[in-house]
Each structure stands twice: as structure tokens, then as C-alpha cells.
Amino acid sequence: MDVIDLSTSALPVLADRGLAVPQYDREALVPRIVHIGVGGFHRSHLAMYVDRLASGGADWAICGLCLLPGDAAIVDALRAQDHLYTLTTKTAAARSSTVIGSIVDVVHAPNEDEPAVERLARPDTAIVSLTVTEAGYDDTDRNRRTFDLIAAAIERRLDRGLSGVTVLSCDNLPGNGDAARRCVLAACDRRSPGLAARVEVSCTFPNSMVDRITPVTADGDRRALLDDFGLRDRWPVVAEPFCQWVVEDRFAAGRPDIASVGAILSDDVHAWERYKLRLLNAAHSAIAYLAALVPYTYVDEVLADPDFANFLERLLLDEAVPSLDPIDGHPPEDYVATVLDRFANAGVRDQIARLCVDGTAKVPRFLFPIVSDRLANGGSVERCATAVAGWARYLAVVPEADQAPDAAADRVRRLASAAREDPVAFVDERAGFPPDLAASAEFREAFADAFRRLDAGGPRAAIG
């Protein structure tokens, strides 16, 4: 089989070889969505939903907007492929690939603002979506440019007599729409008096919950495309089969029928967020550091270990689930079963090292609210305490050079080292513990006991 590079002209050949390719007219699509941050998650999530819409006859499409110098590689790759790429979903038993055609243009503006502002201000732009990571919403000079550009573009639109836009965050952040709104309004205040008030009445910032495990694409994934279809794709993306998007139905300038392609429109996105934060994200943090100490490399390896699988299931059912208010028709126990099944997917090969990144932000956000709820309501905190002890042990004994990146870990690392002599030294507000946890004798005792078991017998002794 001859090797063929991905492009529009290659699609008929690839279809003959059994690869799913766009059957719609891409030239008839209108890029009403401008998306900032065209990384792997965007291409496995929002771009996939828009591709489904186009397959059903809608004419919505995406223009990518890349703002970082380091984005040059993905911009070059997409442009060379007519903005096409391959999305592969994987399980242990099978993989399924399709060419996604919903991105029809990419603008790269690492140094000049005008190309970005003008693209955002075009009359056909209805939605400005973004995946800029959780850290992108910190109001620092490093992160302000994204929102300064959005504010400038909205001002230009309004001055031209155009409508406002929907600013749609697709980042894994509680209240992501509220966070985007704060950042945009702050940028408006920096820009000109009265602009924030104009934006408030013309634009919307819906909250959303996004979910799909999207690991870094490996060389083996590229080789699989070559083996299966003779296809050379410069920037493919892989993901698990599961995908979820829950969003508030608050759009300033129209939206496509996203519910028809699997999105959930809800007035209570926060309830879905709590499910994800306290079940999926908490589960990630609960196993990450304990598994790294074994050490395990992949999440599915952890779930194949009966001791770890039982520990995680009991943590979720006995400690996390009781901290949640059930969503009608969606019991949290069913969500737990889905999480465990997703983690066991050996096709994804999600890395433990990825889960360990930025623990000082993730552990307090995902695990501590469960503990606070259980302490307030007389529930068990034993397994959550063990998970937190695993994080402390990881910081204390794994060489710093071998730890996952965490820009804020230095101060917590010092507390973790002190815990080797006095475990409760780690339970401190300087490590992100809220006052109720830091002062709780019950939690301090549970943490100290787990830390000592880790010290004496390792992770397996701690989770038994």
C-alpha cells in the first residue's frame, strides 16, 4: 500500500482504504467559531462535535487561533494537511479512526495582535471558544494577552454595529464560564472606560463541563495509521471512546444544534461539574501518587491490580458519592462505574506521570472538598486521607528531577520532607489545606496513620 499524506485530494483514496472521511462540502462551511488553543483536547472534543454537526448538514465550522510561538508546529502541520487530521478512539480490543474536517482555517499570531483581533471581530464570528488550560485564567501579565485580544475584538465589533459574541470556555475548570467572564471584563477595564458594561449586555459566558481522556499522541499511534491505511498524518489525535459536554444554553449570537450530536444543555452545569471533580478528577489524584510510588506507568495497569481497583472503588462509593447531590436520572453510582471502566481501558495508555502534574493545584481542588463534606457529616475519610498521604510521600521521597512538573511544589515539598519525622506537619494551610481540615483531629490522625503505613510497607500496605 502506497503511503499517502493527509490532504483534501487524498480523501477519496483513503475512503477506498476504509478510513472514515468527511462526506460534507467543507467549502460550504462557515467558520462561525474561532477557537483559541488548537491542542489535542480541542481536536478530540469540540472539533469532533462540530464535525458531527457538519456531517448532519449544519454549516458551522472552526477557525483556529494560535497565539504562542510554540504553536508554529501544529499550525504548519494543519496547514500542510488542509486543516484535516485523524481522530482515533481506542480500547484494548479495537481502534476506530476518522478524518475530522471541521477546522477550515488557522490564524497564527504570536507577536502581532491585529490578525487575531480582526479575525475575532469578523461579522461571521458568533462563538469565541478557548482551551488555554486552568492556569490561563490567572490574572497575570503572562496570561492577559488572550483576554486583552478578546476585549479588543468585542469593542471593534460593537463599534462597527455588530452583535456581541459568546465566549465559551472549554477548559477543565469549575465555573469556567464565570472565570472567562471575569478575565474578559478585567481586560475591558484595562482597555477603556465603559467597555465592560457594553460587554455585559451584549455577550454571554456560559459555563460548561468537558470530559474526554486525551493522552499525548505516541509514535505507535502514527505507525498504526500507516499500517492500517497507508496514511501519514503529521498531527493525529487519540482519545478514549467516552466523550461528554454539558453546557448552559446561553449563546449571544446563535448556536448550532449541539444537543443533536450528543451535548447536554443544562441549567445546572455545576452539578455535573461536582460529579466530574469528585469522581473522575478525584479518582485521578487518588491513584496518581500511590501508583507512582509502586511504580506503575499506566492507569490501566493500576486498575488491573485488584488491591488498587478495590481501594479506588471504595474511595469513590464510600467517601465521594455521599458528598454529592444526585442528578435526576443520573445516579452517581453509575458515574463511578463509568469512571472505573474508562480507567481500565488499556487502549488509551493514559500515563500516571500525566496525572501527577500540578498536584498542589489538583489535590486541594479535587480531594479536599470530599474530606470537608465527610467531616461535616460524620462520614469516613480514611481512603481520601491515604490518597493525600500518597501525594505527600511522593513529594518527600521521589527525587525532585523525577517528579511531574508542578510550579508551586517547592513550599509543599518542604512540608512533605518534614512529615517523614512528624506526619501531621504536612497537614498545614501552607500545603493548601483549608482551616477545617488543618484543624481536624480526625483527619490529622487518619493522614498520619496512612503516612506511617506508607513508610513502613509501601503503597500496597497503605491501601489494604
Tab-separated table of N, CA, C and O in Angstrom, residues 24 60 88 92 121 125 133 177 186 222 277 284 310 321 333 343 379 388 440 448 450 453:
chain	number	residue	atom	x	y	z
A	24	TYR	N	-19.175	15.785	3.729
A	24	TYR	CA	-19.802	17.081	3.506
A	24	TYR	C	-18.871	17.987	2.711
A	24	TYR	O	-17.663	17.724	2.597
A	60	TRP	N	-21.740	25.053	10.219
A	60	TRP	CA	-20.806	25.646	11.168
A	60	TRP	C	-19.430	24.995	11.028
A	60	TRP	O	-19.318	23.793	10.793
A	88	THR	N	-8.473	9.116	16.428
A	88	THR	CA	-8.580	7.683	16.671
A	88	THR	C	-9.057	7.439	18.093
A	88	THR	O	-8.463	7.962	19.046
A	92	ALA	N	-8.785	-1.549	24.453
A	92	ALA	CA	-7.778	-2.599	24.413
A	92	ALA	C	-7.983	-3.512	23.214
A	92	ALA	O	-7.025	-4.080	22.672
A	121	ALA	N	-13.122	39.744	15.245
A	121	ALA	CA	-14.118	40.797	15.015
A	121	ALA	C	-14.909	40.614	13.726
A	121	ALA	O	-15.815	41.398	13.449
A	125	THR	N	-18.213	35.722	12.992
A	125	THR	CA	-17.850	35.099	14.264
A	125	THR	C	-19.012	35.203	15.245
A	125	THR	O	-19.493	36.297	15.544
A	133	THR	N	-5.942	26.049	29.240
A	133	THR	CA	-5.593	25.374	30.490
A	133	THR	C	-6.071	26.183	31.696
A	133	THR	O	-6.352	27.387	31.598
A	177	GLY	N	-17.037	29.316	32.647
A	177	GLY	CA	-17.634	30.489	32.025
A	177	GLY	C	-17.537	31.723	32.908
A	177	GLY	O	-17.272	32.832	32.424
A	186	ALA	N	-12.136	42.151	33.131
A	186	ALA	CA	-10.919	42.808	33.624
A	186	ALA	C	-10.136	43.393	32.454
A	186	ALA	O	-9.582	44.506	32.550
A	222	ARG	N	0.889	6.930	15.273
A	222	ARG	CA	1.180	7.327	13.892
A	222	ARG	C	1.492	6.102	13.031
A	222	ARG	O	1.059	6.018	11.879
A	277	LEU	N	-15.562	16.475	39.157
A	277	LEU	CA	-14.464	16.839	40.050
A	277	LEU	C	-14.276	15.826	41.166
A	277	LEU	O	-13.143	15.468	41.517
A	284	HIS	N	-8.450	10.347	39.693
A	284	HIS	CA	-7.122	10.507	39.116
A	284	HIS	C	-6.099	10.848	40.201
A	284	HIS	O	-5.036	10.233	40.294
A	310	ASN	N	-9.868	-2.095	44.119
A	310	ASN	CA	-10.793	-2.101	45.259
A	310	ASN	C	-10.659	-0.815	46.073
A	310	ASN	O	-11.672	-0.232	46.506
A	321	VAL	N	-19.128	9.585	46.696
A	321	VAL	CA	-20.545	9.593	46.332
A	321	VAL	C	-21.417	10.231	47.417
A	321	VAL	O	-22.304	11.041	47.104
A	333	GLU	N	-23.599	6.546	41.386
A	333	GLU	CA	-23.034	5.201	41.340
A	333	GLU	C	-22.800	4.752	39.898
A	333	GLU	O	-21.812	4.055	39.608
A	343	PHE	N	-10.989	4.050	33.204
A	343	PHE	CA	-9.618	3.927	33.691
A	343	PHE	C	-9.007	2.579	33.295
A	343	PHE	O	-7.795	2.465	33.110
A	379	GLY	N	-18.876	11.245	58.048
A	379	GLY	CA	-18.516	10.130	57.181
A	379	GLY	C	-17.043	9.772	57.276
A	379	GLY	O	-16.238	10.465	57.898
A	388	VAL	N	-4.075	11.425	50.012
A	388	VAL	CA	-3.314	12.645	50.295
A	388	VAL	C	-1.945	12.285	50.865
A	388	VAL	O	-0.929	12.918	50.534
A	440	SER	N	-8.648	19.532	61.953
A	440	SER	CA	-9.430	18.339	62.272
A	440	SER	C	-8.555	17.243	62.868
A	440	SER	O	-7.675	16.693	62.183
A	448	ALA	N	-1.889	10.767	59.335
A	448	ALA	CA	-0.664	10.287	59.971
A	448	ALA	C	-0.576	8.767	59.936
A	448	ALA	O	0.489	8.196	59.669
A	450	ALA	N	-1.961	6.750	57.718
A	450	ALA	CA	-1.690	6.332	56.346
A	450	ALA	C	-0.243	6.603	55.959
A	450	ALA	O	0.408	5.783	55.296
A	453	ARG	N	1.946	3.953	57.454
A	453	ARG	CA	1.820	2.684	56.745
A	453	ARG	C	2.584	2.733	55.422
A	453	ARG	O	3.210	1.747	55.017
